[in-house]
XYZ file of C-alpha atoms in Angstrom:
724
model
C 121.277 164.631 155.294
C 119.169 166.252 152.507
C 115.336 164.244 151.792
C 117.242 160.693 151.906
C 113.722 159.115 149.853
C 115.345 156.335 151.918
C 113.124 152.919 150.256
C 111.968 151.391 153.546
C 108.602 149.292 151.506
C 111.474 148.208 148.867
C 114.615 146.662 151.868
C 111.359 145.387 153.943
C 109.872 143.453 150.799
C 113.287 142.674 149.978
C 113.827 140.715 153.384
C 110.579 139.369 153.627
C 111.063 137.969 150.638
C 114.480 136.078 151.610
C 112.665 135.087 155.509
C 110.006 133.581 153.514
C 112.043 131.146 151.775
C 114.132 130.289 155.549
C 110.842 129.953 157.286
C 109.811 127.036 153.903
C 112.864 125.650 155.306
C 111.925 122.526 157.535
C 114.180 119.972 156.958
C 117.268 122.215 156.384
C 120.236 121.384 154.186
C 122.712 120.500 156.244
C 125.987 122.808 156.302
C 128.145 120.436 154.597
C 126.097 121.292 151.050
C 128.070 124.600 151.418
C 130.902 122.824 152.094
C 130.725 120.068 148.996
C 129.654 123.564 146.562
C 132.816 125.378 147.914
C 134.993 122.401 146.987
C 134.761 122.209 143.302
C 135.046 126.001 142.422
C 139.100 126.595 145.359
C 141.931 127.871 144.115
C 144.537 126.208 145.477
C 147.364 127.281 143.256
C 148.553 131.475 143.397
C 146.572 133.462 141.548
C 149.118 136.558 141.006
C 152.111 134.628 141.852
C 152.230 135.163 145.582
C 153.159 133.986 147.723
C 150.147 133.157 149.878
C 148.407 132.976 146.783
C 144.807 134.304 146.569
C 142.197 134.688 149.858
C 140.152 131.615 150.802
C 136.529 132.370 150.519
C 133.628 133.390 152.871
C 130.892 130.932 153.569
C 128.620 130.316 150.476
C 131.491 130.820 148.274
C 129.874 134.223 147.237
C 132.475 135.924 148.101
C 136.362 135.898 149.640
C 138.482 136.802 152.578
C 139.984 139.769 151.249
C 141.464 140.619 148.428
C 144.206 142.506 146.483
C 144.995 146.270 148.317
C 147.625 147.836 145.652
C 150.864 147.835 146.691
C 149.951 146.356 149.718
C 149.122 143.000 148.472
C 146.819 140.878 148.823
C 145.030 141.798 152.651
C 143.276 139.795 155.174
C 139.324 141.817 154.611
C 139.458 142.314 159.128
C 142.291 143.520 158.208
C 141.587 145.621 156.068
C 141.858 150.074 157.078
C 139.311 149.885 153.266
C 135.662 149.277 152.764
C 136.233 145.859 149.585
C 134.624 143.102 148.125
C 135.742 139.887 145.849
C 132.949 138.220 143.781
C 134.456 134.637 143.419
C 134.423 132.741 140.329
C 131.042 130.727 141.702
C 129.182 133.251 141.750
C 130.166 134.526 138.097
C 129.159 131.056 136.888
C 125.967 130.477 139.423
C 124.947 133.771 138.014
C 125.701 133.238 134.241
C 127.652 136.649 134.179
C 128.206 137.422 130.970
C 130.590 140.542 132.074
C 131.643 142.821 134.629
C 128.669 144.341 135.059
C 126.404 141.773 135.111
C 129.257 141.283 138.609
C 128.920 144.439 139.771
C 124.359 144.327 139.948
C 125.554 142.657 143.654
C 127.251 145.722 144.874
C 124.914 147.965 146.460
C 127.428 149.852 146.384
C 127.912 150.765 142.836
C 125.803 152.000 140.085
C 126.066 150.419 136.063
C 126.609 153.096 133.326
C 127.936 153.791 130.251
C 130.473 155.757 128.916
C 129.260 159.238 127.007
C 128.217 158.433 123.310
C 129.006 154.687 122.471
C 128.692 151.052 124.726
C 131.571 151.367 127.019
C 130.958 149.681 130.280
C 130.882 152.589 133.595
C 130.691 151.736 136.807
C 130.151 154.718 139.727
C 130.841 154.005 142.748
C 130.205 156.587 146.410
C 128.644 159.029 143.438
C 131.669 159.428 141.484
C 132.804 157.317 138.398
C 135.255 154.189 137.077
C 135.501 153.541 133.899
C 136.314 150.242 131.977
C 139.946 152.267 131.293
C 140.393 152.634 134.750
C 140.261 148.697 136.253
C 143.252 146.817 136.482
C 143.986 143.142 135.253
C 146.117 141.300 138.537
C 147.106 145.229 139.793
C 148.216 146.706 136.431
C 146.246 149.789 134.578
C 145.043 149.094 131.042
C 145.442 145.597 129.451
C 142.087 144.070 129.577
C 139.884 145.234 126.397
C 138.767 149.323 127.974
C 134.840 148.636 126.382
C 133.805 145.279 127.657
C 135.475 142.614 129.780
C 133.781 138.859 129.732
C 133.553 137.050 132.572
C 135.470 134.280 130.968
C 138.410 136.395 131.708
C 138.422 136.353 135.631
C 139.095 134.336 137.987
C 137.702 137.461 140.664
C 135.948 140.547 140.437
C 137.743 143.051 142.867
C 135.544 145.813 144.486
C 137.488 148.395 146.921
C 135.773 151.239 148.218
C 137.332 155.058 148.280
C 140.145 157.155 146.607
C 143.183 154.896 146.074
C 146.373 156.595 144.922
C 148.210 156.200 146.534
C 147.713 151.647 146.591
C 147.291 151.310 143.139
C 148.894 155.268 141.045
C 146.940 157.271 139.981
C 144.394 156.030 136.996
C 145.050 156.802 133.544
C 141.482 157.258 132.581
C 141.443 159.993 135.108
C 139.993 157.831 138.090
C 140.148 156.334 141.195
C 137.620 158.776 143.239
C 135.488 156.320 144.373
C 136.915 152.885 144.230
C 138.794 151.067 141.580
C 137.788 147.057 140.341
C 140.850 145.447 140.265
C 140.045 141.598 138.002
C 142.084 138.480 138.912
C 143.249 136.072 136.332
C 142.349 132.322 136.531
C 144.979 129.716 137.472
C 145.045 126.340 136.992
C 143.546 124.401 140.554
C 144.923 121.012 141.480
C 142.833 119.118 139.779
C 142.556 119.111 136.320
C 139.188 120.868 135.076
C 137.761 119.687 131.556
C 134.070 121.952 131.471
C 131.653 123.070 129.034
C 129.191 125.122 128.973
C 126.206 126.323 126.674
C 123.764 128.513 126.584
C 120.657 130.770 124.959
C 119.018 134.464 126.166
C 116.436 135.552 124.813
C 116.701 137.898 121.565
C 118.157 133.735 120.282
C 121.571 134.673 121.774
C 124.284 131.823 121.780
C 126.562 131.269 123.797
C 129.104 128.091 123.884
C 132.836 128.060 126.348
C 135.123 125.603 127.145
C 137.310 126.220 130.979
C 140.553 123.385 130.604
C 143.276 123.265 132.790
C 145.986 121.162 133.720
C 149.364 120.492 136.239
C 151.993 119.370 135.536
C 156.137 118.080 137.059
C 157.577 117.678 140.156
C 154.205 118.756 143.179
C 152.309 119.450 140.023
C 154.238 122.792 140.650
C 153.675 124.498 136.202
C 149.231 124.901 135.452
C 148.773 126.188 132.691
C 144.379 127.185 131.720
C 141.928 127.902 128.511
C 139.264 129.686 128.753
C 137.509 130.153 124.785
C 134.031 131.432 124.216
C 131.524 132.476 121.792
C 128.386 134.705 121.986
C 126.662 134.695 118.857
C 122.446 136.076 117.661
C 120.281 138.781 118.874
C 119.347 140.077 122.456
C 116.059 141.130 123.835
C 116.425 144.327 122.990
C 114.871 144.085 119.050
C 116.761 143.696 115.918
C 119.742 144.132 117.925
C 122.786 141.470 117.749
C 125.850 141.043 119.427
C 129.120 138.671 118.906
C 132.348 138.137 121.360
C 135.053 135.221 120.323
C 137.604 135.010 123.105
C 140.670 133.315 123.811
C 142.928 133.212 126.997
C 145.715 131.626 128.226
C 147.361 131.685 131.732
C 150.207 129.633 133.073
C 151.526 129.848 136.827
C 154.488 127.887 137.844
C 155.397 127.737 141.915
C 159.037 126.953 142.384
C 161.226 126.350 146.776
C 161.395 130.431 146.696
C 159.938 131.948 143.927
C 156.220 132.293 141.564
C 155.538 133.020 138.198
C 152.904 133.828 136.115
C 151.353 135.090 132.362
C 148.537 136.172 130.409
C 148.240 136.356 126.939
C 143.797 136.855 125.621
C 142.091 137.987 122.944
C 138.695 139.049 122.602
C 136.496 140.357 120.214
C 132.952 142.633 120.992
C 131.102 143.015 118.050
C 127.131 144.934 118.482
C 125.443 146.171 115.496
C 121.309 148.193 116.002
C 122.520 148.298 119.653
C 120.348 150.566 121.447
C 121.962 153.894 122.392
C 122.136 156.344 125.308
C 119.684 159.105 124.814
C 120.869 163.094 125.983
C 118.457 165.672 126.702
C 117.600 169.339 125.518
C 117.865 171.893 128.421
C 114.332 172.792 129.550
C 111.985 169.725 128.387
C 111.171 167.422 131.440
C 112.592 163.923 131.316
C 110.512 161.378 129.165
C 108.456 159.106 129.994
C 110.531 155.246 129.429
C 109.760 153.678 126.453
C 108.874 149.822 126.236
C 111.817 148.064 127.346
C 112.675 145.297 124.892
C 112.171 148.431 122.095
C 115.177 150.298 120.170
C 115.784 153.447 118.624
C 118.597 152.852 117.524
C 119.772 153.245 113.731
C 119.604 150.015 111.693
C 123.330 151.353 111.009
C 125.130 152.121 113.836
C 127.735 149.599 115.172
C 130.456 149.185 117.279
C 133.400 146.327 117.018
C 136.866 145.965 119.571
C 139.313 143.581 119.552
C 141.828 143.723 121.625
C 144.926 141.320 122.146
C 147.028 141.268 124.751
C 149.409 140.089 127.602
C 151.536 140.078 131.667
C 153.477 138.248 133.110
C 154.369 138.312 137.181
C 157.513 136.942 138.782
C 157.850 137.288 142.906
C 160.856 136.104 144.753
C 161.746 135.789 148.492
C 165.367 137.042 149.126
C 164.496 135.429 152.797
C 162.015 133.941 154.923
C 161.392 138.013 156.424
C 161.756 140.207 152.397
C 159.896 139.619 149.187
C 160.442 140.512 145.679
C 158.142 141.382 142.850
C 157.351 142.617 139.755
C 155.176 142.693 137.122
C 154.776 144.033 133.221
C 152.189 143.686 130.505
C 151.027 144.609 127.607
C 147.671 146.071 125.025
C 147.016 146.921 121.271
C 143.364 147.912 120.830
C 141.247 148.548 117.463
C 138.422 150.115 117.621
C 135.412 151.040 114.749
C 132.380 152.340 115.155
C 129.733 154.188 113.488
C 127.195 155.850 116.492
C 124.008 157.638 116.735
C 123.165 159.438 120.315
C 118.783 160.055 119.813
C 118.559 164.305 121.652
C 115.215 163.967 122.480
C 113.538 167.844 121.586
C 110.256 167.659 123.121
C 107.782 166.329 125.712
C 106.280 164.474 122.502
C 109.498 162.596 122.436
C 110.585 163.784 118.859
C 114.235 163.374 118.897
C 117.640 165.763 116.923
C 121.101 164.171 116.712
C 123.882 163.850 114.160
C 126.041 160.703 112.934
C 129.499 159.853 114.767
C 131.872 157.806 113.494
C 135.613 157.224 114.806
C 138.257 154.326 114.844
C 140.801 154.804 117.370
C 144.096 152.490 117.750
C 145.251 152.397 121.944
C 148.869 151.143 121.975
C 149.483 149.960 126.262
C 153.062 149.663 127.923
C 152.383 149.077 131.770
C 153.967 147.632 134.411
C 155.547 147.866 138.205
C 158.012 146.574 140.956
C 158.734 146.518 144.553
C 160.109 144.744 147.611
C 157.951 143.846 151.334
C 159.611 143.448 154.220
C 158.813 141.862 157.697
C 160.852 143.058 161.352
C 160.328 144.080 163.894
C 161.118 146.254 166.877
C 160.789 145.447 170.014
C 157.048 144.926 170.429
C 156.231 146.815 166.972
C 155.488 144.611 164.120
C 156.645 145.773 160.646
C 155.555 144.936 157.402
C 157.469 147.427 155.359
C 156.930 147.999 151.267
C 158.390 149.736 148.151
C 156.894 150.384 145.353
C 157.491 151.503 141.865
C 155.110 151.626 138.510
C 155.276 153.296 135.460
C 152.317 153.604 132.124
C 152.683 154.581 128.987
C 149.487 154.941 126.502
C 149.333 156.216 123.068
C 146.515 156.452 121.299
C 145.616 157.538 117.735
C 141.827 158.881 116.738
C 140.305 159.843 113.688
C 136.503 160.822 113.264
C 133.775 161.797 111.180
C 130.728 163.846 112.313
C 127.279 165.970 110.948
C 124.181 164.861 109.487
C 120.778 165.227 111.133
C 119.254 162.990 112.099
C 114.840 163.066 112.778
C 113.230 160.096 114.364
C 111.117 159.426 117.809
C 111.603 158.052 120.898
C 108.278 155.965 120.885
C 107.987 155.057 117.254
C 111.374 155.350 115.819
C 112.541 156.173 112.084
C 115.294 154.952 110.218
C 117.690 156.444 108.772
C 119.078 156.588 105.346
C 123.767 157.217 107.345
C 123.770 161.006 106.153
C 128.047 161.146 104.520
C 130.150 162.967 106.939
C 133.075 164.905 105.873
C 136.332 163.041 108.247
C 138.369 164.831 110.440
C 142.011 161.964 109.731
C 142.093 159.158 108.170
C 140.092 156.320 109.520
C 141.810 153.500 108.136
C 145.355 155.041 109.768
C 144.550 157.022 112.560
C 147.108 159.881 113.325
C 147.976 159.432 117.452
C 145.744 162.291 119.130
C 147.632 161.622 122.831
C 149.839 160.289 125.018
C 149.483 159.551 128.702
C 152.638 158.896 130.813
C 152.465 157.735 134.743
C 155.045 156.838 137.039
C 154.729 157.442 140.691
C 156.884 155.668 143.575
C 156.140 154.479 147.272
C 156.681 153.535 150.034
C 154.624 152.052 152.930
C 154.826 150.865 156.993
C 151.724 148.631 158.666
C 152.480 148.336 162.162
C 151.344 146.859 164.324
C 150.539 146.028 168.225
C 149.229 144.746 171.220
C 149.693 141.067 169.547
C 148.079 142.487 166.100
C 144.868 143.541 167.796
C 145.625 146.917 167.089
C 147.424 148.069 162.630
C 148.364 151.022 161.702
C 149.521 151.826 157.834
C 150.669 154.611 157.252
C 152.178 155.940 153.443
C 153.072 158.396 150.458
C 153.241 157.802 146.876
C 155.364 160.776 144.708
C 153.478 160.745 141.383
C 153.998 161.836 137.977
C 151.301 162.842 135.145
C 152.001 163.974 131.787
C 149.932 164.260 128.572
C 149.830 165.058 125.807
C 147.411 166.172 122.984
C 147.909 166.616 119.753
C 145.455 167.049 116.487
C 143.262 164.263 114.859
C 143.779 165.846 110.776
C 147.380 167.417 111.804
C 149.077 165.446 113.915
C 150.531 169.144 115.526
C 150.109 169.401 119.008
C 146.894 170.897 120.924
C 148.480 170.569 124.407
C 150.654 169.680 127.696
C 150.009 168.630 130.857
C 153.439 167.960 133.333
C 152.522 167.831 136.932
C 153.153 165.868 139.801
C 152.388 165.219 143.804
C 152.666 163.537 146.567
C 149.168 161.390 148.318
C 150.052 160.021 151.611
C 147.113 157.293 153.029
C 146.936 156.680 156.561
C 144.532 154.195 158.118
C 143.788 152.560 161.284
C 142.184 148.915 162.265
C 141.988 147.767 165.738
C 140.176 143.810 166.176
C 138.835 144.503 169.605
C 137.693 140.743 170.042
C 137.429 137.656 167.243
C 135.439 138.182 164.179
C 135.574 141.812 164.835
C 137.483 144.707 163.275
C 136.430 148.942 163.741
C 138.918 151.291 160.943
C 139.307 154.528 159.798
C 141.036 156.077 156.966
C 142.237 159.090 155.425
C 143.245 158.398 152.187
C 143.535 160.947 148.060
C 142.581 160.652 144.512
C 145.050 162.177 142.412
C 144.115 163.011 138.879
C 144.934 165.954 135.802
C 143.228 169.027 137.131
C 140.703 170.305 135.147
C 141.647 172.855 132.027
C 139.815 175.610 131.013
C 137.082 176.268 127.680
C 138.932 177.232 124.215
C 136.699 180.295 124.505
C 137.460 181.190 128.789
C 139.266 183.783 129.108
C 142.888 181.913 130.806
C 142.596 179.219 128.166
C 146.583 178.309 128.275
C 146.072 177.742 131.921
C 147.930 174.761 133.200
C 146.918 174.113 137.440
C 148.170 171.168 139.547
C 147.235 168.061 140.019
C 143.326 167.493 141.909
C 143.882 166.486 145.099
C 140.064 164.322 146.143
C 141.090 163.616 149.468
C 138.625 161.552 151.343
C 137.424 160.631 155.925
C 136.323 156.965 156.478
C 134.737 155.546 159.702
C 133.422 151.945 159.143
C 132.994 148.600 161.016
C 133.512 144.926 159.906
C 131.745 141.445 161.700
C 132.895 138.372 160.736
C 131.348 135.256 162.334
C 132.176 132.353 160.108
C 128.869 131.819 158.950
C 127.855 135.351 157.950
C 129.799 138.742 157.173
C 128.248 141.951 157.899
C 130.462 146.050 156.870
C 129.470 149.306 157.489
C 131.057 152.455 156.502
C 130.688 156.209 157.075
C 132.064 158.368 153.708
C 133.074 162.163 153.190
C 135.193 162.214 149.749
C 135.739 166.085 148.625
C 136.310 166.165 144.697
C 137.984 169.584 142.912
C 135.967 171.308 140.193
C 136.811 173.057 137.642
C 134.680 176.719 137.531
C 134.262 179.766 135.175
C 133.342 183.513 137.589
C 131.435 186.605 135.017
C 134.926 187.296 133.882
C 135.234 183.550 132.261
C 138.407 183.795 134.202
C 138.467 179.822 134.666
C 139.702 178.198 138.403
C 139.563 175.093 140.022
C 138.038 176.043 142.899
C 134.302 174.216 142.202
C 133.935 171.498 145.232
C 131.906 168.215 144.458
C 131.086 166.409 148.477
C 129.743 163.013 148.126
C 128.681 161.820 152.241
C 127.355 158.614 152.943
C 126.291 155.745 154.843
C 127.729 151.457 152.943
C 126.030 148.577 154.938
C 127.306 145.253 152.891
C 126.098 141.527 154.002
C 127.343 138.302 152.751
C 126.955 134.364 153.804
C 124.818 131.968 155.250
C 122.091 133.716 156.853
C 121.212 129.482 158.536
C 121.668 126.388 156.874
C 121.122 126.444 153.096
C 120.067 130.286 152.487
C 122.764 132.055 151.699
C 122.213 136.345 151.135
C 124.411 139.194 149.287
C 123.682 142.617 149.219
C 123.154 145.745 151.529
C 122.654 149.841 151.397
C 124.088 153.276 150.279
C 122.861 156.061 151.301
C 124.467 158.573 149.349
C 124.049 163.383 149.527
C 125.945 163.988 146.479
C 126.259 167.752 147.485
C 127.834 170.541 144.215
C 129.531 173.454 146.437
C 130.329 176.347 144.296
C 129.586 175.914 141.164
C 129.802 179.570 139.765
C 126.526 179.692 138.607
C 124.627 180.298 142.113
C 121.047 178.217 141.045
C 123.681 175.500 141.319
C 125.122 175.552 144.963
C 123.420 172.239 147.087
C 121.513 170.179 143.987
C 122.266 166.921 143.480
C 125.034 165.594 141.312
C 124.330 164.506 138.049
C 123.624 160.819 137.993
C 123.732 160.223 141.951
C 121.153 158.625 143.795
C 120.302 159.381 147.566
C 119.921 155.606 148.017
C 120.269 152.325 146.080
C 119.417 148.781 147.927
C 120.972 145.487 146.354
C 119.025 141.916 147.880
C 119.811 138.435 146.680
C 119.259 135.266 148.512
C 120.136 131.572 147.622
C 118.179 128.993 148.683
C 119.258 125.537 149.087
C 115.772 123.371 148.586
C 115.677 120.598 151.519
C 115.320 117.279 150.478
C 116.245 117.470 146.424
C 119.790 117.539 146.658
C 121.154 120.106 143.997
C 118.317 122.144 143.672
C 118.238 126.217 144.530
C 116.429 128.673 143.902
C 117.413 132.485 143.228
C 116.404 135.538 143.923
C 117.730 139.344 143.988
C 115.778 143.201 143.685
C 118.005 145.656 142.964
C 116.621 149.012 143.764
C 117.427 152.726 142.754
C 116.353 156.212 144.270
C 115.827 159.403 141.916
C 118.400 160.613 140.137
C 118.904 164.001 138.522
C 120.409 164.565 134.436
C 120.806 167.996 135.377
C 123.212 170.576 137.109
C 120.176 173.500 138.277
C 118.178 169.751 139.352
C 115.369 170.596 137.095
C 115.057 166.795 135.043
C 114.920 163.752 137.390
C 114.473 160.272 136.542
C 111.930 157.725 138.867
C 112.944 155.747 140.971
C 113.371 152.219 140.364
C 112.941 148.447 141.270
C 114.263 145.727 139.650
C 113.476 142.326 139.996
C 115.824 138.426 139.259
C 114.295 135.129 139.970
C 116.466 132.038 138.661
C 117.019 128.301 139.317
C 120.102 125.545 139.499
C 120.098 121.949 140.119
C 123.492 120.109 139.984
C 124.097 116.437 138.895
C 125.719 113.619 137.923
C 125.949 112.328 134.345
C 127.214 108.922 134.504
C 130.578 110.569 136.648
C 130.300 113.283 135.009
C 128.926 116.315 136.756
C 126.091 118.485 135.035
C 124.843 122.166 136.306
C 121.864 123.449 134.434
C 121.474 127.180 135.723
C 118.144 129.296 134.396
C 117.337 132.684 134.826
C 114.825 135.950 134.601
C 116.749 139.215 134.975
C 113.466 141.915 135.214
C 110.922 139.184 136.121
C 108.365 142.400 135.575
C 110.022 143.855 132.334
C 109.792 146.844 134.183
C 109.908 150.069 131.739
C 112.672 152.209 133.315
C 115.857 155.148 133.132
C 119.085 152.421 134.457
C 120.387 155.605 135.227
C 122.171 159.369 133.645
C 125.677 160.368 132.949
C 128.921 158.864 133.959
C 130.621 161.818 132.363
C 131.823 165.202 134.331
C 128.914 167.585 133.472
C 126.857 165.058 131.089
C 123.910 163.269 131.846
C 122.691 160.908 129.078
C 119.818 158.074 129.767
C 120.552 154.381 129.940
C 117.291 152.641 129.782
C 117.721 149.449 132.145
C 117.418 146.165 129.055
C 113.957 144.138 128.935
C 112.987 141.213 130.222
C 115.793 138.218 129.621
C 115.561 134.737 130.279
C 118.779 132.799 130.196
C 119.589 129.506 130.241
C 123.101 127.163 130.443
C 123.874 123.543 131.083
C 127.935 122.876 132.435
C 129.656 119.849 131.823
C 132.475 118.608 133.667
C 134.107 115.473 132.512
């Protein structure tokens, strides 16, 4: 790797902190203390209408022992030829995580960025962006709100690393290259659940939520779980206001040879005077990060998102060895916003830019169906699967932009919102895009040598169809209609109990980049782009502590223009790296979670000789996380928590002239579990960005764009949960 800039001091400091905490445990908490915590969150009912239900939590309860691998269903971590981590609801609650982004702060292979020009959460895995549009909900794309997903909806957050078109189908937002994220809905556990949580955080943000669940009928076969939440008030950022309203209902039923589940939900998320991303003019240096609590956003900026969604899933056992499943879902989304992204003009921090208003309406329909069967041919076992999927998005858009807004990053100036002309009707937008994806896939997982060797082979035939329309006139502006087959091969070898060695070859399929309107061939349509991945790795789990290591190489085609302005898909982005993950009980009373990623993301054959060999925008050479939880000896129910995040330097431009410095963030907290009468009470307090560090957290996330996002300031979060 080129100049890896390995953060020895930061990682060593984190390890020393954790070890110091462990060394102070003269009378360590017995293992039973961890088990007591696990019992309070174990969900024994199926969360996805599957025969086996959710994979159980691993030691420590923060991650699970398996996760969904698309059409392969729930697969044990040690049996999977891929790298994946599933974060549990216990971790979500204990860390007071508000959104998916907060959960993924625990993942050393993921960094959180933001959508292009808006406030959409975006996740960078192995140096490739995964938009929240491309997250799956119980295996279905496009069901949950596309900009922000509240954690009250979720039982687990599952991260699958690497190309995954075979497993999940092509992602509607053109992602799925560096990884994917699947969100698992909540289900009623066996024991009745009645919980209320109230909290407050810096800036006066107030929080109230309730989580209710019951099971009914013979053998408690039918369950219902209701979640409601409200957040309202200021944040640690000056003058910023956030509001969240959420309601969801999940039901499930387990019959003798069938299982059903369904979800319906509503989420409203509104931001007022939220701090925007920052663009950079070419040729200037990356400006000094402003005070983390400052707000250079205009007072008229807002973003309002409302979504209604629902899914249904069923599974039936045709025989002891054959199971069929089907699922369908729908979402209607409404977004309205008025935005401004400051563009830094000089080293003094002066900014320009324009106002951009947008009205968007989404209608998503999606579904899948399939069959899995188990059989044997001699000494070889087979798990066969056939799956078909379909996705349909109708997007309506209108927008308005213009004006000249002048301010300064360090001394902001409030500018009245300029009047800007609209394209389309902001109160009733026209259809501007239709996306239709369909596919069929087959696979066979062969098992040899008493299941110590597992070989997965498969392929998916994918159709990608998209039609664009002008927002003002409704006239068709372009059409894409192509198909391709993506194969997969994965091998797992388990030489001994608790150890798995694996390798895979997988591909991601995305719509090809299109020529610009002023290129020499603006109407050319290219075949889908295949991103090709090779990966080898190892996993270890002794029942108390687990770890994984992976080496990967991913190559993604890129569009370039030659000297004659002829566009072709002949460039390449090549990302190579090493990932290390750890989890579980390092010793009684001490739980660790984290790891390290080393990344070499390189531009190749770019068409600009000066950029060949340069780093990719927004891809740090290293990132490391380490979180620790320590149960204080002698004080039943008291736990101290801490986490360190370290991210290496990264570039905001393809020429590698605009460089963001590396940054480190420290978090700390305390949790106390007690009883009030016969009721369980959990008190939690945490401090995010303990040292109040001012830093640019990310660069880019949209192809070719290097916009910056400022890290959040020191934030105090306090909450209390009462089970009654």
